[in-house]
Every structure is written in structure tokens, then in C-alpha cells.
Short mmCIF file of C-alpha atoms in Angstrom, two decimals:
data_model
loop_
_atom_site.label_atom_id
_atom_site.label_comp_id
_atom_site.label_asym_id
_atom_site.label_seq_id
_atom_site.Cartn_x
_atom_site.Cartn_y
_atom_site.Cartn_z
CA MET Q 1441 -78.08 -44.78 -152.20
CA LYS Q 1442 -79.85 -42.73 -149.49
CA ARG Q 1443 -83.19 -44.39 -150.28
CA ILE Q 1444 -81.60 -47.86 -150.05
CA LEU Q 1445 -80.04 -47.12 -146.67
CA VAL Q 1446 -83.28 -45.66 -145.31
CA TYR Q 1447 -85.22 -48.63 -146.69
CA PHE Q 1448 -83.07 -51.08 -144.76
CA SER Q 1449 -83.31 -48.82 -141.73
CA THR Q 1450 -87.10 -49.04 -141.90
CA ILE Q 1451 -87.00 -52.84 -142.12
CA ALA Q 1452 -84.69 -53.02 -139.11
CA PHE Q 1453 -86.95 -50.69 -137.12
CA ALA Q 1454 -90.06 -52.76 -137.91
CA ALA Q 1455 -88.27 -56.00 -137.01
CA SER Q 1456 -87.15 -54.47 -133.72
CA LEU Q 1457 -90.69 -53.43 -132.81
CA ALA Q 1458 -92.10 -56.85 -133.65
CA ASN Q 1459 -89.39 -58.58 -131.64
CA CYS Q 1460 -89.99 -56.35 -128.61
CA THR Q 1461 -93.73 -56.97 -128.78
CA GLN Q 1462 -93.28 -60.73 -128.98
CA GLN Q 1463 -90.78 -60.81 -126.12
CA LYS Q 1464 -92.98 -58.73 -123.84
CA ASP Q 1465 -96.32 -60.35 -124.59
CA GLN Q 1466 -95.64 -64.09 -125.03
CA LYS Q 1467 -96.47 -65.96 -121.82
CA THR Q 1468 -96.72 -69.59 -120.77
CA THR Q 1469 -99.21 -70.76 -118.17
CA THR Q 1470 -98.17 -73.86 -116.20
CA VAL Q 1471 -100.71 -75.71 -114.08
CA VAL Q 1472 -100.85 -79.00 -112.21
CA THR Q 1473 -104.06 -80.89 -112.90
CA THR Q 1474 -105.83 -83.76 -111.17
CA PRO Q 1475 -108.50 -86.10 -112.57
CA ASP Q 1476 -111.21 -84.02 -110.88
CA SER Q 1477 -110.28 -80.64 -112.36
CA PRO Q 1478 -108.98 -80.87 -115.96
CA ASN Q 1479 -112.06 -79.39 -117.62
CA VAL Q 1480 -112.08 -76.24 -115.49
CA LEU Q 1481 -108.34 -75.72 -115.79
CA VAL Q 1482 -108.27 -76.39 -119.52
CA GLN Q 1483 -111.08 -73.89 -120.03
CA ALA Q 1484 -109.22 -71.32 -117.94
CA ILE Q 1485 -106.08 -71.84 -120.03
CA LEU Q 1486 -108.04 -71.50 -123.28
CA LEU Q 1487 -109.73 -68.29 -122.16
CA ASN Q 1488 -106.41 -66.89 -120.96
CA ASP Q 1489 -104.80 -67.71 -124.31
CA LEU Q 1490 -107.66 -66.06 -126.21
CA ALA Q 1491 -107.29 -62.86 -124.19
CA SER Q 1492 -103.52 -62.92 -124.65
CA ALA Q 1493 -103.95 -63.37 -128.40
CA GLN Q 1494 -106.18 -60.28 -128.52
CA TRP Q 1495 -103.59 -58.34 -126.54
CA ASN Q 1496 -100.79 -59.41 -128.88
CA SER Q 1497 -102.83 -58.45 -131.95
CA MET Q 1498 -103.53 -55.03 -130.45
CA MET Q 1499 -99.88 -54.37 -129.65
CA ALA Q 1500 -98.74 -55.63 -133.06
CA ALA Q 1501 -101.13 -53.17 -134.73
CA ASP Q 1502 -99.73 -50.41 -132.53
CA SER Q 1503 -96.22 -51.35 -133.65
CA VAL Q 1504 -97.30 -51.10 -137.28
CA LYS Q 1505 -98.57 -47.58 -136.59
CA PHE Q 1506 -95.18 -46.56 -135.25
CA THR Q 1507 -93.49 -48.16 -138.24
CA ASP Q 1508 -95.72 -45.99 -140.46
CA ILE Q 1509 -94.81 -42.90 -138.43
CA ASN Q 1510 -91.15 -43.75 -138.83
CA ARG Q 1511 -91.61 -44.29 -142.56
CA LEU Q 1512 -93.50 -41.01 -143.00
CA LEU Q 1513 -90.69 -39.10 -141.31
CA GLN Q 1514 -88.19 -40.78 -143.59
CA GLU Q 1515 -90.31 -39.90 -146.62
CA ILE Q 1516 -90.11 -36.27 -145.53
CA SER Q 1517 -86.33 -36.60 -145.31
CA TYR Q 1518 -86.23 -37.53 -149.02
CA CYS Q 1519 -87.26 -33.98 -149.86
CA LYS Q 1520 -84.54 -31.51 -150.78
CA LYS Q 1521 -85.83 -28.90 -148.35
CA TYR Q 1522 -87.30 -29.80 -144.98
CA ASP Q 1523 -86.82 -28.78 -141.36
CA GLU Q 1524 -83.94 -31.06 -140.45
CA LYS Q 1525 -83.87 -30.06 -136.79
CA GLU Q 1526 -87.57 -30.80 -136.39
CA TYR Q 1527 -87.12 -34.07 -138.24
CA GLU Q 1528 -84.36 -35.17 -135.86
CA ARG Q 1529 -86.39 -34.04 -132.86
CA LEU Q 1530 -89.43 -36.03 -133.96
CA MET Q 1531 -87.38 -39.14 -134.67
CA LYS Q 1532 -86.17 -39.02 -131.06
CA LEU Q 1533 -89.65 -38.23 -129.75
CA LYS Q 1534 -91.05 -41.21 -131.65
CA ASN Q 1535 -88.69 -43.55 -129.80
CA GLN Q 1536 -89.49 -41.91 -126.47
CA VAL Q 1537 -93.23 -42.28 -126.95
CA TYR Q 1538 -92.91 -45.89 -128.05
CA ALA Q 1539 -90.95 -46.65 -124.88
CA MET Q 1540 -93.93 -45.39 -122.86
CA ARG Q 1541 -96.17 -48.24 -123.98
CA TYR Q 1542 -98.08 -50.02 -121.22
CA THR Q 1543 -98.03 -53.77 -120.62
CA GLU Q 1544 -100.73 -56.07 -119.24
CA GLU Q 1545 -99.12 -55.62 -115.83
CA THR Q 1546 -98.72 -51.82 -115.94
CA LEU Q 1547 -102.11 -51.09 -117.50
CA SER Q 1548 -103.84 -48.28 -115.60
CA ASP Q 1549 -105.94 -45.21 -116.31
CA SER Q 1550 -102.89 -42.99 -115.93
CA SER Q 1551 -100.64 -45.10 -118.19
CA ILE Q 1552 -103.35 -45.26 -120.86
CA ASP Q 1553 -104.02 -41.51 -120.77
CA LEU Q 1554 -100.31 -40.65 -120.78
CA TYR Q 1555 -99.53 -42.90 -123.73
CA ASP Q 1556 -102.58 -41.83 -125.73
CA ALA Q 1557 -101.82 -38.14 -125.21
CA ALA Q 1558 -98.15 -38.56 -126.12
CA THR Q 1559 -99.00 -40.59 -129.24
CA SER Q 1560 -101.58 -38.06 -130.40
CA ASP Q 1561 -99.14 -35.20 -129.84
CA LEU Q 1562 -96.43 -37.02 -131.81
CA ILE Q 1563 -98.76 -37.69 -134.74
CA ASN Q 1564 -99.90 -34.07 -134.84
CA LYS Q 1565 -96.31 -32.83 -134.90
CA VAL Q 1566 -95.38 -35.25 -137.69
CA ARG Q 1567 -98.38 -34.14 -139.74
CA ASN Q 1568 -97.44 -30.50 -139.19
CA LEU Q 1569 -93.93 -31.19 -140.45
CA LYS Q 1570 -95.42 -32.87 -143.51
CA VAL Q 1571 -97.60 -29.83 -144.23
CA ALA Q 1572 -94.57 -27.55 -143.80
CA THR Q 1573 -92.65 -29.53 -146.44
CA PRO Q 1574 -93.99 -28.41 -149.87
CA GLU Q 1575 -92.03 -30.98 -151.86
CA ILE Q 1576 -93.83 -33.80 -150.03
CA LEU Q 1577 -96.63 -33.36 -152.59
CA GLN Q 1578 -94.34 -35.16 -155.02
CA HIS Q 1579 -94.27 -38.17 -152.69
CA PRO Q 1580 -97.73 -39.81 -152.89
CA LEU Q 1581 -96.70 -42.53 -150.44
CA ALA Q 1582 -96.67 -39.88 -147.71
CA ASP Q 1583 -100.43 -39.38 -148.03
CA GLN Q 1584 -101.07 -43.12 -147.85
CA LEU Q 1585 -98.91 -43.43 -144.75
CA GLU Q 1586 -100.70 -40.51 -143.11
CA ASN Q 1587 -104.08 -42.07 -143.91
CA ASP Q 1588 -103.01 -45.40 -142.42
CA ILE Q 1589 -101.73 -43.68 -139.28
CA MET Q 1590 -104.95 -41.74 -138.80
CA LYS Q 1591 -107.11 -44.82 -139.41
CA SER Q 1592 -105.16 -46.68 -136.77
CA GLU Q 1593 -105.35 -43.77 -134.34
CA ASN Q 1594 -109.05 -42.96 -134.81
CA GLU Q 1595 -110.60 -46.36 -135.52
CA GLU Q 1596 -108.41 -49.38 -134.92
CA VAL Q 1597 -107.27 -48.44 -131.41
CA ILE Q 1598 -110.83 -48.53 -130.08
CA LEU Q 1599 -111.64 -51.71 -132.00
CA TYR Q 1600 -108.63 -53.64 -130.73
CA ARG Q 1601 -109.12 -52.47 -127.15
CA THR Q 1602 -112.78 -53.48 -127.26
CA HIS Q 1603 -111.91 -56.96 -128.53
CA TYR Q 1604 -109.30 -57.37 -125.80
CA ASP Q 1605 -111.66 -56.15 -123.08
CA GLN Q 1606 -114.34 -58.61 -124.20
CA ALA Q 1607 -111.93 -61.55 -124.11
CA ALA Q 1608 -110.44 -60.46 -120.78
CA ALA Q 1609 -113.88 -59.96 -119.23
CA LYS Q 1610 -114.93 -63.46 -120.27
CA TYR Q 1611 -111.76 -64.87 -118.73
CA ASN Q 1612 -112.23 -62.86 -115.53
CA SER Q 1613 -115.86 -63.96 -115.21
CA PHE Q 1614 -114.85 -67.60 -115.59
CA LEU Q 1615 -112.21 -67.24 -112.88
CA GLU Q 1616 -114.73 -65.64 -110.55
CA ALA Q 1617 -117.34 -68.34 -111.17
CA ASN Q 1618 -114.83 -71.17 -110.64
CA LYS Q 1619 -112.38 -69.56 -108.23
CA GLU Q 1620 -112.66 -72.24 -105.53
CA ALA Q 1621 -111.96 -75.16 -107.88
CA ILE Q 1622 -109.20 -73.31 -109.72
CA GLU Q 1623 -107.47 -72.07 -106.58
CA LYS Q 1624 -107.66 -75.55 -105.05
CA GLU Q 1625 -105.94 -77.23 -107.98
CA SER Q 1626 -103.61 -74.45 -109.15
CA PRO Q 1627 -103.22 -71.85 -106.41
CA GLY Q 1628 -101.82 -68.51 -107.52
CA VAL Q 1629 -101.51 -69.48 -111.19
CA PHE Q 1630 -104.51 -67.70 -112.68
CA ARG Q 1631 -105.07 -64.00 -112.05
CA LYS Q 1632 -107.70 -61.63 -113.32
CA LYS Q 1633 -106.67 -59.38 -116.19
CA LYS Q 1634 -106.84 -55.61 -116.18
CA THR Q 1635 -108.99 -54.06 -118.89
CA PHE Q 1636 -109.18 -50.69 -120.61
CA SER Q 1637 -112.74 -50.15 -119.37
CA VAL Q 1638 -111.66 -50.83 -115.79
CA ALA Q 1639 -107.92 -50.18 -115.57
CA LEU Q 1640 -106.96 -50.01 -111.90
#
């Protein structure tokens, strides 16, 4: 019965993360075009959408990582003997760290560093709790979850950020090259995107 309840809890948590990500990241760009400017504006919209798609993919992958962290903690709770106080503390910490996530608007060097440091600290504490729970050896899923978390943390984060930066840089360059035409036809609609390589 406990496994069933925790299973549904995990599904609800994952659905909540996905819903939050979609609500925060989905945007609609509205422009007014004239016969002289459709090509430039259409290209700007396409490049903006491509960059937004990369952002959404990156944040969705980050949500999956937190779902795995949540699931690993729950796997630890299946054991007969584990540090219940530390488990409860880390479950709360997980939610606190997730709430620190940056958005396209709040992206800055300080927000990136703060979130990365907090996420790394959370993962280390969860791994330490796993090591301190001998019975976890009887739960092979725990190792797979840990491997997925570490792959996301050490490899996928950089990959997704690089892909987003490339798409955002292409969009920003296009805006700069066509700023007069774009501003004339759709003033104030298109704005340059912040990037991880240059987060101001």
C-alpha cells in the first residue's frame, strides 16, 4: 500500500513540474505586419520560436532531474531503516531549490550560480543519504536513478545550455542586423534574449 501511494505521489509531482514549466515558458509573439516587412518579421518570429523551444527543452530536462531526485528519496524511504529526519529535510530542500529556478527574464550570472550551487548541494546530500542507507543495495532502481541524475548534472546541463545559447545568439544577431526594419514595423515587440554565456 505504501508503494502504491508513493507511486501516485511521484506521478503527481512530475505532472506538477511539467505544468509549471509549460505555464512559465510558453509565450506568444504578436506583431503587426505590412506588405513591405513580412519576410523580416516572419524570420524574427521563427528564430524566436526556435530559441524558446530550446529553452523549454532545457527546463523540461531539468524538471525530469528533480523528478528523479524525488523518486530516489522515495526509494530510500522504502527501506526499513533510514534517517527519517534527513529524508524529510531533503524533501523540503528539494522543493526550495526547485523554486529557485531562473526564467528567461531573471537569467543572470548570480541566479545561475546560486541555482547551480544549490542543486549540486542537494544532489550531494541525497547521495550521502543513499550511502548511509545499507538496505538501499536491495533496491537496484536507486542506482539507476542516481546515474540518471549525475548524467543530467554533469553532461546534459551544459549541452542544453549550449543549444539554447546558440539559438538565442542567432536570434539576437538577426535582431541587431534588422533592428531598423523590425522596430519600424513592430516597435517594442522583439527583444534580445539573455544567454548563459553572457547573462547580464
